[in-house]
Short mmCIF file of C-alpha atoms in Angstrom, two decimals:
data_model
loop_
_atom_site.label_atom_id
_atom_site.label_comp_id
_atom_site.label_asym_id
_atom_site.label_seq_id
_atom_site.Cartn_x
_atom_site.Cartn_y
_atom_site.Cartn_z
CA ALA A 1 -5.68 -0.92 -0.08
CA GLN A 2 -5.43 2.59 1.26
CA SER A 3 -8.24 5.11 1.56
CA VAL A 4 -8.72 8.77 2.50
CA THR A 5 -11.64 10.37 4.29
CA GLN A 6 -12.40 14.06 4.20
CA LEU A 7 -15.49 14.39 6.35
CA ASP A 8 -16.20 18.05 5.60
CA SER A 9 -17.42 18.66 2.08
CA GLN A 10 -17.71 22.41 2.66
CA VAL A 11 -16.11 24.73 5.19
CA PRO A 12 -17.25 28.35 5.27
CA VAL A 13 -15.04 30.76 7.21
CA PHE A 14 -14.64 34.50 7.54
CA GLU A 15 -11.50 36.21 6.32
CA GLU A 16 -8.67 36.36 8.89
CA ALA A 17 -10.24 33.54 10.91
CA PRO A 18 -8.36 30.25 11.49
CA VAL A 19 -9.38 27.12 9.63
CA GLU A 20 -8.77 23.38 9.87
CA LEU A 21 -9.56 20.93 7.08
CA ARG A 22 -9.68 17.38 8.30
CA CYS A 23 -8.13 14.36 6.63
CA ASN A 24 -7.97 10.79 7.91
CA TYR A 25 -6.41 7.90 6.07
CA SER A 26 -6.44 4.14 6.28
CA SER A 27 -3.49 1.97 5.37
CA SER A 28 -1.81 -1.15 6.67
CA VAL A 29 1.62 0.04 5.55
CA SER A 30 3.68 3.23 5.72
CA VAL A 31 2.37 6.13 3.70
CA TYR A 32 3.26 9.44 2.18
CA LEU A 33 0.64 12.17 2.55
CA PHE A 34 -0.22 15.17 0.40
CA TRP A 35 -2.52 18.15 0.26
CA TYR A 36 -3.44 19.51 -3.16
CA VAL A 37 -5.43 22.68 -3.89
CA GLN A 38 -7.66 23.17 -6.91
CA TYR A 39 -8.80 26.63 -7.95
CA PRO A 40 -11.83 26.95 -10.26
CA ASN A 41 -11.20 25.60 -13.75
CA GLN A 42 -7.61 24.73 -12.93
CA GLY A 43 -5.67 21.57 -12.29
CA LEU A 44 -4.43 20.45 -8.90
CA GLN A 45 -1.45 22.19 -7.33
CA LEU A 46 0.65 20.59 -4.62
CA LEU A 47 0.27 22.51 -1.37
CA LEU A 48 2.46 20.44 0.94
CA LYS A 49 3.59 16.88 1.53
CA TYR A 50 4.81 14.58 4.27
CA LEU A 51 7.38 11.99 3.26
CA SER A 52 9.45 11.50 6.39
CA GLY A 53 11.15 13.42 9.18
CA SER A 54 9.36 16.23 11.01
CA THR A 55 5.68 15.50 11.34
CA LEU A 56 4.81 19.17 10.89
CA VAL A 57 5.07 20.40 7.31
CA GLU A 58 4.46 23.89 6.02
CA SER A 59 3.61 25.52 2.71
CA ILE A 60 4.91 28.82 1.42
CA ASN A 61 1.52 30.51 1.77
CA GLY A 62 0.95 29.89 5.46
CA PHE A 63 -0.73 26.48 5.51
CA GLU A 64 0.60 23.68 7.68
CA ALA A 65 -0.32 20.07 8.27
CA GLU A 66 0.70 17.62 10.95
CA PHE A 67 1.10 13.90 10.41
CA ASN A 68 -0.36 12.00 13.36
CA LYS A 69 0.35 8.30 12.95
CA SER A 70 -1.59 7.18 16.02
CA GLN A 71 -4.72 8.96 14.85
CA THR A 72 -4.03 8.30 11.15
CA SER A 73 -4.66 11.95 10.40
CA PHE A 74 -3.10 14.72 8.34
CA HIS A 75 -5.22 17.78 9.07
CA LEU A 76 -4.55 21.03 7.23
CA ARG A 77 -4.54 24.32 9.16
CA LYS A 78 -4.07 28.00 8.56
CA PRO A 79 -4.14 30.55 11.39
CA SER A 80 -5.61 33.36 9.27
CA VAL A 81 -7.26 32.79 5.89
CA HIS A 82 -7.56 35.17 2.97
CA ILE A 83 -10.20 35.50 0.28
CA SER A 84 -7.70 34.07 -2.20
CA ASP A 85 -7.63 30.80 -0.25
CA THR A 86 -11.11 30.01 -1.53
CA ALA A 87 -10.66 26.73 -3.42
CA GLU A 88 -11.14 22.99 -3.15
CA TYR A 89 -8.61 21.09 -1.10
CA PHE A 90 -7.81 17.43 -1.62
CA CYS A 91 -5.95 15.14 0.73
CA ALA A 92 -4.13 12.23 -0.89
CA VAL A 93 -2.10 9.22 0.19
CA THR A 94 0.33 6.86 -1.44
CA VAL A 95 2.01 3.87 0.13
CA THR A 96 5.77 3.88 0.36
CA GLY A 97 7.22 1.79 -2.42
CA GLY A 98 3.80 1.58 -4.05
CA GLY A 99 4.64 3.07 -7.40
CA ASN A 100 3.44 6.54 -6.43
CA LYS A 101 -0.24 5.76 -7.03
CA LEU A 102 -2.20 8.53 -5.32
CA THR A 103 -5.53 7.85 -3.65
CA PHE A 104 -7.53 11.03 -3.13
CA GLY A 105 -10.24 12.03 -0.72
CA THR A 106 -13.47 13.55 -1.97
CA GLY A 107 -12.27 17.09 -1.31
CA THR A 108 -13.25 19.99 0.96
CA GLN A 109 -14.55 23.22 -0.51
CA LEU A 110 -13.12 26.12 1.51
CA LYS A 111 -15.15 29.29 1.09
CA VAL A 112 -13.69 32.41 2.64
CA GLU A 113 -16.15 35.24 3.17
CA LEU A 114 -15.67 38.90 4.01
CA GLU B 1 9.79 25.40 -16.71
CA ALA B 2 6.59 24.85 -18.65
CA GLY B 3 3.86 22.92 -16.87
CA VAL B 4 1.80 19.96 -18.01
CA ALA B 5 -0.19 20.86 -21.12
CA GLN B 6 -3.55 19.35 -22.02
CA SER B 7 -5.96 19.82 -24.89
CA PRO B 8 -8.72 20.40 -25.52
CA ARG B 9 -9.86 22.17 -22.36
CA TYR B 10 -13.51 21.42 -22.99
CA LYS B 11 -15.32 18.84 -25.11
CA ILE B 12 -19.00 18.10 -25.60
CA ILE B 13 -20.04 14.94 -27.42
CA GLU B 14 -23.08 12.73 -27.87
CA LYS B 15 -23.12 9.31 -26.23
CA ARG B 16 -21.65 6.54 -28.35
CA GLN B 17 -19.28 8.99 -30.05
CA SER B 18 -15.54 8.75 -29.62
CA VAL B 19 -13.21 11.35 -28.13
CA ALA B 20 -9.47 11.78 -27.57
CA PHE B 21 -7.49 13.86 -25.13
CA TRP B 22 -3.87 14.89 -25.44
CA CYS B 23 -1.25 15.49 -22.77
CA ASN B 24 2.28 16.85 -22.95
CA PRO B 25 4.15 16.32 -19.66
CA ILE B 26 6.85 18.46 -18.15
CA SER B 27 10.11 17.99 -20.02
CA GLY B 28 12.20 15.22 -18.54
CA HIS B 29 9.37 13.64 -16.56
CA ALA B 30 9.43 9.90 -17.10
CA THR B 31 6.18 9.07 -15.32
CA LEU B 32 2.80 10.13 -16.70
CA TYR B 33 -0.63 9.63 -15.14
CA TRP B 34 -4.22 9.99 -16.33
CA TYR B 35 -6.89 10.64 -13.73
CA GLN B 36 -10.67 10.86 -13.99
CA GLN B 37 -12.38 13.38 -11.70
CA ILE B 38 -16.15 13.04 -11.55
CA LEU B 39 -18.04 16.03 -10.13
CA GLY B 40 -18.03 15.91 -6.34
CA GLN B 41 -15.32 13.26 -6.13
CA GLY B 42 -11.56 13.16 -5.87
CA PRO B 43 -9.45 12.22 -8.88
CA LYS B 44 -9.18 8.50 -9.61
CA LEU B 45 -6.12 7.06 -11.34
CA LEU B 46 -6.92 5.49 -14.70
CA ILE B 47 -3.47 4.63 -15.99
CA GLN B 48 0.19 5.23 -15.15
CA PHE B 49 3.06 5.14 -17.63
CA GLN B 50 6.76 4.87 -16.94
CA ASN B 51 8.39 6.16 -20.13
CA ASN B 52 6.30 4.40 -22.79
CA GLY B 53 5.41 1.34 -20.71
CA VAL B 54 2.25 0.84 -18.67
CA VAL B 55 2.85 0.52 -14.92
CA ASP B 56 -0.75 0.39 -13.68
CA ASP B 57 -3.99 0.30 -15.66
CA SER B 58 -6.05 -1.66 -13.16
CA GLN B 59 -8.81 0.97 -13.02
CA LEU B 60 -8.99 1.69 -16.74
CA PRO B 61 -12.28 0.46 -18.30
CA LYS B 62 -10.50 -1.32 -21.11
CA ASP B 63 -13.62 -2.12 -23.08
CA ARG B 64 -13.96 1.56 -23.99
CA PHE B 65 -10.88 3.43 -22.77
CA SER B 66 -7.41 3.22 -24.27
CA ALA B 67 -4.24 5.19 -23.77
CA GLU B 68 -0.83 5.31 -25.30
CA ARG B 69 2.40 7.13 -24.78
CA LEU B 70 4.43 6.88 -27.92
CA LYS B 71 8.15 7.66 -27.60
CA GLY B 72 7.73 8.16 -23.86
CA VAL B 73 6.68 11.80 -24.11
CA ASP B 74 3.17 12.87 -25.20
CA SER B 75 0.18 10.75 -24.36
CA THR B 76 -3.36 10.37 -25.65
CA LEU B 77 -6.38 8.99 -23.85
CA LYS B 78 -9.29 7.78 -25.97
CA ILE B 79 -12.86 6.84 -25.15
CA GLN B 80 -14.82 4.83 -27.70
CA PRO B 81 -17.79 4.72 -27.42
CA ALA B 82 -18.55 7.30 -24.74
CA LYS B 83 -21.27 6.82 -22.13
CA LEU B 84 -23.11 9.39 -20.08
CA GLU B 85 -21.20 8.35 -16.97
CA ASP B 86 -17.90 9.30 -18.64
CA SER B 87 -18.73 12.97 -18.10
CA ALA B 88 -15.86 14.18 -15.93
CA VAL B 89 -12.64 16.16 -15.90
CA TYR B 90 -9.69 14.17 -17.21
CA LEU B 91 -6.46 15.20 -15.57
CA CYS B 92 -2.97 14.44 -16.74
CA ALA B 93 -0.04 14.55 -14.33
CA SER B 94 3.66 13.86 -14.60
CA SER B 95 6.53 13.26 -12.24
CA ARG B 96 10.25 12.99 -12.65
CA ARG B 97 10.75 9.53 -11.17
CA GLY B 98 7.59 8.63 -9.36
CA ASP B 99 7.87 11.46 -6.85
CA THR B 100 5.79 14.64 -6.67
CA GLN B 101 3.07 14.71 -9.32
CA TYR B 102 2.40 17.91 -11.25
CA PHE B 103 -1.04 18.28 -12.79
CA GLY B 104 -2.27 19.88 -15.98
CA PRO B 105 -5.43 22.03 -16.18
CA GLY B 106 -7.60 19.12 -17.24
CA THR B 107 -10.12 18.45 -20.01
CA ARG B 108 -13.77 18.78 -19.06
CA LEU B 109 -15.82 16.21 -20.97
CA THR B 110 -19.59 16.43 -21.20
CA VAL B 111 -21.42 13.47 -22.73
CA LEU B 112 -25.02 14.23 -23.80
#
């Protein structure tokens, strides 16, 4: 069975500073990887995903994540954060051909401060 | 395109009572999922439907939880009787054919 580890439960950062949210996964087979964002009292929104091809994937609002198979990681980065990025971020994995069952990490609360 | 709709948004019940949640997926999405998100944890899949058939319900506590998806569109998730540990946000998601999942706003259940 696959699993996801998000070691940082909270990440405080000042506005316009860079940030990295860490995600490591465990699986014996090929995987697809996702980052979802959850704003207060809202459902999860897909931020970006890795299915195949280029290992670097980007979102429309400046986030990027790089799939590193050797390190089994899919860390999320943004070079300059904004107050509006304050939210909870979840990393998730599904095995290829596994019926699209997502396994989520425990989430990282990103708090952007002025 | 309208998103995934869920109701109610909030529900407070006493333990041993029953409760039901409703989900309307995005039009044309054949796959529907129910997740349970306990405070401080990531969402956990309870059940997955493909049209009106169950694909995966391995993590559904079947002694108290039930779900159905009549006519392959709307779905209801029921808990009977509720326990304190069922307090959580219940998320519904849908996908076109088992690809990207789109989530609704969730129903926050508090069991007293």
